[in-house]
C-alpha cells in the first residue's frame, strides 16, 4: 500500500470492477462505510506481517 508506513487495506463498496478506497490503518479507526449493493470486498496488507485488523459489519 503506497503511502502507508506499516499496514493498510482496500475497501470496495461499489463497482467491484474498479479499485476500492486505499486507506492506512492509523487513519481509518472508527469509520463507517456504506455499500451500494450486497457485496463488499476488504483486502488487507501488512509490512513485516505484524498488523492486527478487526472488522465489524452489519447487514440491514
PDB file of N, CA and C in Angstrom:
ATOM      1  N   UNK A   1       0.845  -1.171   0.000  1.00  0.00           N
ATOM      2  CA  UNK A   1       0.000   0.000   0.000  1.00  0.00           C
ATOM      3  C   UNK A   1       0.891   1.236   0.000  1.00  0.00           C
ATOM      4  N   UNK A   2       0.879   1.892  -1.079  1.00  0.00           N
ATOM      5  CA  UNK A   2       1.705   3.074  -1.205  1.00  0.00           C
ATOM      6  C   UNK A   2       1.188   4.176  -0.290  1.00  0.00           C
ATOM      7  N   UNK A   3       2.056   4.800   0.461  1.00  0.00           N
ATOM      8  CA  UNK A   3       1.673   5.871   1.356  1.00  0.00           C
ATOM      9  C   UNK A   3       1.397   5.426   2.778  1.00  0.00           C
ATOM     10  N   UNK A   4       1.279   4.145   3.042  1.00  0.00           N
ATOM     11  CA  UNK A   4       1.063   3.632   4.395  1.00  0.00           C
ATOM     12  C   UNK A   4       2.379   3.063   4.914  1.00  0.00           C
ATOM     13  N   UNK A   5       2.789   3.502   6.091  1.00  0.00           N
ATOM     14  CA  UNK A   5       4.070   3.050   6.629  1.00  0.00           C
ATOM     15  C   UNK A   5       4.079   1.578   7.006  1.00  0.00           C
ATOM     16  N   UNK A   6       3.041   1.101   7.696  1.00  0.00           N
ATOM     17  CA  UNK A   6       3.076  -0.272   8.208  1.00  0.00           C
ATOM     18  C   UNK A   6       1.960  -1.155   7.689  1.00  0.00           C
ATOM     19  N   UNK A   7       0.741  -0.666   7.709  1.00  0.00           N
ATOM     20  CA  UNK A   7      -0.378  -1.529   7.319  1.00  0.00           C
ATOM     21  C   UNK A   7      -1.513  -0.688   6.753  1.00  0.00           C
ATOM     22  N   UNK A   8      -2.332  -1.331   5.948  1.00  0.00           N
ATOM     23  CA  UNK A   8      -3.479  -0.646   5.375  1.00  0.00           C
ATOM     24  C   UNK A   8      -4.408  -1.648   4.743  1.00  0.00           C
ATOM     25  N   UNK A   9      -5.489  -1.160   4.175  1.00  0.00           N
ATOM     26  CA  UNK A   9      -6.397  -2.055   3.486  1.00  0.00           C
ATOM     27  C   UNK A   9      -7.177  -1.311   2.425  1.00  0.00           C
ATOM     28  N   UNK A  10      -7.761  -2.092   1.545  1.00  0.00           N
ATOM     29  CA  UNK A  10      -8.589  -1.574   0.464  1.00  0.00           C
ATOM     30  C   UNK A  10     -10.022  -2.010   0.724  1.00  0.00           C
ATOM     31  N   UNK A  11     -10.943  -1.063   0.693  1.00  0.00           N
ATOM     32  CA  UNK A  11     -12.366  -1.343   0.878  1.00  0.00           C
ATOM     33  C   UNK A  11     -13.071  -0.984  -0.417  1.00  0.00           C
ATOM     34  N   UNK A  12     -13.800  -1.931  -0.973  1.00  0.00           N
ATOM     35  CA  UNK A  12     -14.549  -1.684  -2.199  1.00  0.00           C
ATOM     36  C   UNK A  12     -16.026  -1.853  -1.882  1.00  0.00           C
ATOM     37  N   UNK A  13     -16.771  -0.743  -1.917  1.00  0.00           N
ATOM     38  CA  UNK A  13     -18.193  -0.773  -1.560  1.00  0.00           C
ATOM     39  C   UNK A  13     -19.109  -0.555  -2.753  1.00  0.00           C
ATOM     40  N   UNK A  14     -18.547  -0.463  -3.935  1.00  0.00           N
ATOM     41  CA  UNK A  14     -19.374  -0.176  -5.105  1.00  0.00           C
ATOM     42  C   UNK A  14     -19.069  -1.103  -6.252  1.00  0.00           C
ATOM     43  N   UNK A  15     -18.668  -0.534  -7.365  1.00  0.00           N
ATOM     44  CA  UNK A  15     -18.365  -1.288  -8.573  1.00  0.00           C
ATOM     45  C   UNK A  15     -17.124  -2.137  -8.335  1.00  0.00           C
ATOM     46  N   UNK A  16     -17.284  -3.450  -8.287  1.00  0.00           N
ATOM     47  CA  UNK A  16     -16.173  -4.339  -7.964  1.00  0.00           C
ATOM     48  C   UNK A  16     -15.170  -4.461  -9.101  1.00  0.00           C
ATOM     49  N   UNK A  17     -15.480  -3.912 -10.274  1.00  0.00           N
ATOM     50  CA  UNK A  17     -14.524  -3.906 -11.378  1.00  0.00           C
ATOM     51  C   UNK A  17     -13.487  -2.802 -11.220  1.00  0.00           C
ATOM     52  N   UNK A  18     -13.740  -1.852 -10.343  1.00  0.00           N
ATOM     53  CA  UNK A  18     -12.829  -0.736 -10.108  1.00  0.00           C
ATOM     54  C   UNK A  18     -12.107  -0.928  -8.783  1.00  0.00           C
ATOM     55  N   UNK A  19     -11.016  -0.226  -8.600  1.00  0.00           N
ATOM     56  CA  UNK A  19     -10.286  -0.290  -7.331  1.00  0.00           C
ATOM     57  C   UNK A  19     -11.107   0.376  -6.237  1.00  0.00           C
ATOM     58  N   UNK A  20     -10.928  -0.086  -5.018  1.00  0.00           N
ATOM     59  CA  UNK A  20     -11.631   0.492  -3.886  1.00  0.00           C
ATOM     60  C   UNK A  20     -10.826   1.611  -3.247  1.00  0.00           C
ATOM     61  N   UNK A  21     -11.242   2.010  -2.046  1.00  0.00           N
ATOM     62  CA  UNK A  21     -10.539   3.046  -1.302  1.00  0.00           C
ATOM     63  C   UNK A  21      -9.336   2.426  -0.616  1.00  0.00           C
ATOM     64  N   UNK A  22      -8.167   2.997  -0.804  1.00  0.00           N
ATOM     65  CA  UNK A  22      -6.961   2.535  -0.138  1.00  0.00           C
ATOM     66  C   UNK A  22      -6.737   3.412   1.083  1.00  0.00           C
ATOM     67  N   UNK A  23      -6.705   2.800   2.262  1.00  0.00           N
ATOM     68  CA  UNK A  23      -6.583   3.572   3.493  1.00  0.00           C
ATOM     69  C   UNK A  23      -5.528   2.966   4.399  1.00  0.00           C
ATOM     70  N   UNK A  24      -4.849   3.832   5.140  1.00  0.00           N
ATOM     71  CA  UNK A  24      -3.886   3.378   6.140  1.00  0.00           C
ATOM     72  C   UNK A  24      -4.639   3.050   7.420  1.00  0.00           C
ATOM     73  N   UNK A  25      -4.204   2.039   8.126  1.00  0.00           N
ATOM     74  CA  UNK A  25      -4.915   1.613   9.331  1.00  0.00           C
ATOM     75  C   UNK A  25      -4.993   2.719  10.375  1.00  0.00           C
ATOM     76  N   UNK A  26      -3.937   3.503  10.528  1.00  0.00           N
ATOM     77  CA  UNK A  26      -3.942   4.541  11.561  1.00  0.00           C
ATOM     78  C   UNK A  26      -4.934   5.662  11.265  1.00  0.00           C
ATOM     79  N   UNK A  27      -5.340   5.824  10.015  1.00  0.00           N
ATOM     80  CA  UNK A  27      -6.224   6.934   9.662  1.00  0.00           C
ATOM     81  C   UNK A  27      -7.690   6.541   9.556  1.00  0.00           C
ATOM     82  N   UNK A  28      -8.037   5.297   9.802  1.00  0.00           N
ATOM     83  CA  UNK A  28      -9.379   4.835   9.485  1.00  0.00           C
ATOM     84  C   UNK A  28     -10.167   4.305  10.688  1.00  0.00           C
ATOM     85  N   UNK A  29      -9.578   4.278  11.865  1.00  0.00           N
ATOM     86  CA  UNK A  29     -10.269   3.684  13.008  1.00  0.00           C
ATOM     87  C   UNK A  29     -11.581   4.415  13.293  1.00  0.00           C
ATOM     88  N   UNK A  30     -12.578   3.650  13.676  1.00  0.00           N
ATOM     89  CA  UNK A  30     -13.922   4.140  13.999  1.00  0.00           C
ATOM     90  C   UNK A  30     -14.621   4.818  12.821  1.00  0.00           C
ATOM     91  N   UNK A  31     -14.345   4.377  11.614  1.00  0.00           N
ATOM     92  CA  UNK A  31     -15.020   4.914  10.431  1.00  0.00           C
ATOM     93  C   UNK A  31     -16.059   3.918   9.939  1.00  0.00           C
ATOM     94  N   UNK A  32     -17.067   4.427   9.256  1.00  0.00           N
ATOM     95  CA  UNK A  32     -18.120   3.573   8.710  1.00  0.00           C
ATOM     96  C   UNK A  32     -18.166   3.740   7.197  1.00  0.00           C
ATOM     97  N   UNK A  33     -18.432   2.635   6.501  1.00  0.00           N
ATOM     98  CA  UNK A  33     -18.576   2.632   5.051  1.00  0.00           C
ATOM     99  C   UNK A  33     -19.947   2.068   4.727  1.00  0.00           C
ATOM    100  N   UNK A  34     -20.591   2.591   3.706  1.00  0.00           N
ATOM    101  CA  UNK A  34     -21.893   2.107   3.272  1.00  0.00           C
ATOM    102  C   UNK A  34     -21.767   1.587   1.851  1.00  0.00           C
ATOM    103  N   UNK A  35     -22.223   0.367   1.635  1.00  0.00           N
ATOM    104  CA  UNK A  35     -22.122  -0.257   0.325  1.00  0.00           C
ATOM    105  C   UNK A  35     -23.312   0.113  -0.545  1.00  0.00           C
ATOM    106  N   UNK A  36     -23.067   0.159  -1.850  1.00  0.00           N
ATOM    107  CA  UNK A  36     -24.153   0.419  -2.794  1.00  0.00           C
ATOM    108  C   UNK A  36     -24.889  -0.860  -3.173  1.00  0.00           C
ATOM    109  N   UNK A  37     -24.372  -2.005  -2.771  1.00  0.00           N
ATOM    110  CA  UNK A  37     -25.001  -3.288  -3.078  1.00  0.00           C
ATOM    111  C   UNK A  37     -24.850  -4.236  -1.907  1.00  0.00           C
ATOM    112  N   UNK A  38     -24.953  -5.530  -2.181  1.00  0.00           N
ATOM    113  CA  UNK A  38     -24.893  -6.518  -1.108  1.00  0.00           C
ATOM    114  C   UNK A  38     -23.513  -7.140  -0.947  1.00  0.00           C
ATOM    115  N   UNK A  39     -22.525  -6.705  -1.730  1.00  0.00           N
ATOM    116  CA  UNK A  39     -21.181  -7.275  -1.655  1.00  0.00           C
ATOM    117  C   UNK A  39     -20.181  -6.174  -1.332  1.00  0.00           C
ATOM    118  N   UNK A  40     -19.310  -6.446  -0.382  1.00  0.00           N
ATOM    119  CA  UNK A  40     -18.206  -5.553  -0.029  1.00  0.00           C
ATOM    120  C   UNK A  40     -16.944  -6.391  -0.001  1.00  0.00           C
ATOM    121  N   UNK A  41     -15.875  -5.888  -0.591  1.00  0.00           N
ATOM    122  CA  UNK A  41     -14.603  -6.595  -0.512  1.00  0.00           C
ATOM    123  C   UNK A  41     -13.644  -5.787   0.351  1.00  0.00           C
ATOM    124  N   UNK A  42     -12.865  -6.511   1.161  1.00  0.00           N
ATOM    125  CA  UNK A  42     -11.850  -5.901   2.012  1.00  0.00           C
ATOM    126  C   UNK A  42     -10.566  -6.682   1.811  1.00  0.00           C
ATOM    127  N   UNK A  43      -9.497  -5.983   1.473  1.00  0.00           N
ATOM    128  CA  UNK A  43      -8.202  -6.625   1.281  1.00  0.00           C
ATOM    129  C   UNK A  43      -7.199  -5.911   2.172  1.00  0.00           C
ATOM    130  N   UNK A  44      -6.581  -6.643   3.070  1.00  0.00           N
ATOM    131  CA  UNK A  44      -5.610  -6.051   3.982  1.00  0.00           C
ATOM    132  C   UNK A  44      -4.189  -6.389   3.588  1.00  0.00           C
ATOM    133  N   UNK A  45      -3.266  -5.535   4.007  1.00  0.00           N
ATOM    134  CA  UNK A  45      -1.856  -5.781   3.755  1.00  0.00           C
ATOM    135  C   UNK A  45      -1.037  -5.266   4.929  1.00  0.00           C
ATOM    136  N   UNK A  46       0.083  -5.895   5.159  1.00  0.00           N
ATOM    137  CA  UNK A  46       0.945  -5.524   6.269  1.00  0.00           C
ATOM    138  C   UNK A  46       2.399  -5.704   5.870  1.00  0.00           C
ATOM    139  N   UNK A  47       3.212  -4.759   6.240  1.00  0.00           N
ATOM    140  CA  UNK A  47       4.650  -4.946   6.067  1.00  0.00           C
ATOM    141  C   UNK A  47       5.152  -5.708   7.283  1.00  0.00           C
ATOM    142  N   UNK A  48       6.007  -6.629   7.073  1.00  0.00           N
ATOM    143  CA  UNK A  48       6.627  -7.424   8.137  1.00  0.00           C
ATOM    144  C   UNK A  48       5.647  -8.336   8.864  1.00  0.00           C
ATOM    145  N   UNK A  49       4.443  -8.531   8.351  1.00  0.00           N
ATOM    146  CA  UNK A  49       3.462  -9.482   8.903  1.00  0.00           C
ATOM    147  C   UNK A  49       3.178  -9.269  10.383  1.00  0.00           C
ATOM    148  N   UNK A  50       2.973  -8.038  10.809  1.00  0.00           N
ATOM    149  CA  UNK A  50       2.757  -7.797  12.233  1.00  0.00           C
ATOM    150  C   UNK A  50       1.570  -6.881  12.542  1.00  0.00           C
ATOM    151  N   UNK A  51       0.588  -6.809  11.687  1.00  0.00           N
ATOM    152  CA  UNK A  51      -0.560  -5.938  11.930  1.00  0.00           C
ATOM    153  C   UNK A  51      -1.783  -6.757  12.321  1.00  0.00           C
ATOM    154  N   UNK A  52      -2.634  -6.163  13.139  1.00  0.00           N
ATOM    155  CA  UNK A  52      -3.917  -6.760  13.511  1.00  0.00           C
ATOM    156  C   UNK A  52      -5.027  -5.914  12.900  1.00  0.00           C
ATOM    157  N   UNK A  53      -6.065  -6.578  12.419  1.00  0.00           N
ATOM    158  CA  UNK A  53      -7.186  -5.874  11.814  1.00  0.00           C
ATOM    159  C   UNK A  53      -8.475  -6.460  12.374  1.00  0.00           C
ATOM    160  N   UNK A  54      -9.357  -5.596  12.821  1.00  0.00           N
ATOM    161  CA  UNK A  54     -10.664  -6.016  13.324  1.00  0.00           C
ATOM    162  C   UNK A  54     -11.720  -5.340  12.456  1.00  0.00           C
ATOM    163  N   UNK A  55     -12.627  -6.146  11.921  1.00  0.00           N
ATOM    164  CA  UNK A  55     -13.694  -5.626  11.068  1.00  0.00           C
ATOM    165  C   UNK A  55     -15.030  -6.008  11.688  1.00  0.00           C
ATOM    166  N   UNK A  56     -15.857  -5.023  11.919  1.00  0.00           N
ATOM    167  CA  UNK A  56     -17.227  -5.249  12.376  1.00  0.00           C
ATOM    168  C   UNK A  56     -18.148  -4.873  11.228  1.00  0.00           C
ATOM    169  N   UNK A  57     -19.177  -5.687  10.996  1.00  0.00           N
ATOM    170  CA  UNK A  57     -20.098  -5.362   9.915  1.00  0.00           C
ATOM    171  C   UNK A  57     -21.526  -5.617  10.346  1.00  0.00           C
ATOM    172  N   UNK A  58     -22.434  -4.959   9.644  1.00  0.00           N
ATOM    173  CA  UNK A  58     -23.857  -5.111   9.927  1.00  0.00           C
ATOM    174  C   UNK A  58     -24.596  -5.126   8.600  1.00  0.00           C
ATOM    175  N   UNK A  59     -25.467  -6.078   8.423  1.00  0.00           N
ATOM    176  CA  UNK A  59     -26.312  -6.150   7.228  1.00  0.00           C
ATOM    177  C   UNK A  59     -27.720  -5.731   7.617  1.00  0.00           C
ATOM    178  N   UNK A  60     -28.272  -4.794   6.878  1.00  0.00           N
ATOM    179  CA  UNK A  60     -29.632  -4.325   7.171  1.00  0.00           C
ATOM    180  C   UNK A  60     -30.501  -4.438   5.944  1.00  0.00           C
TER     181      UNK A  60
END
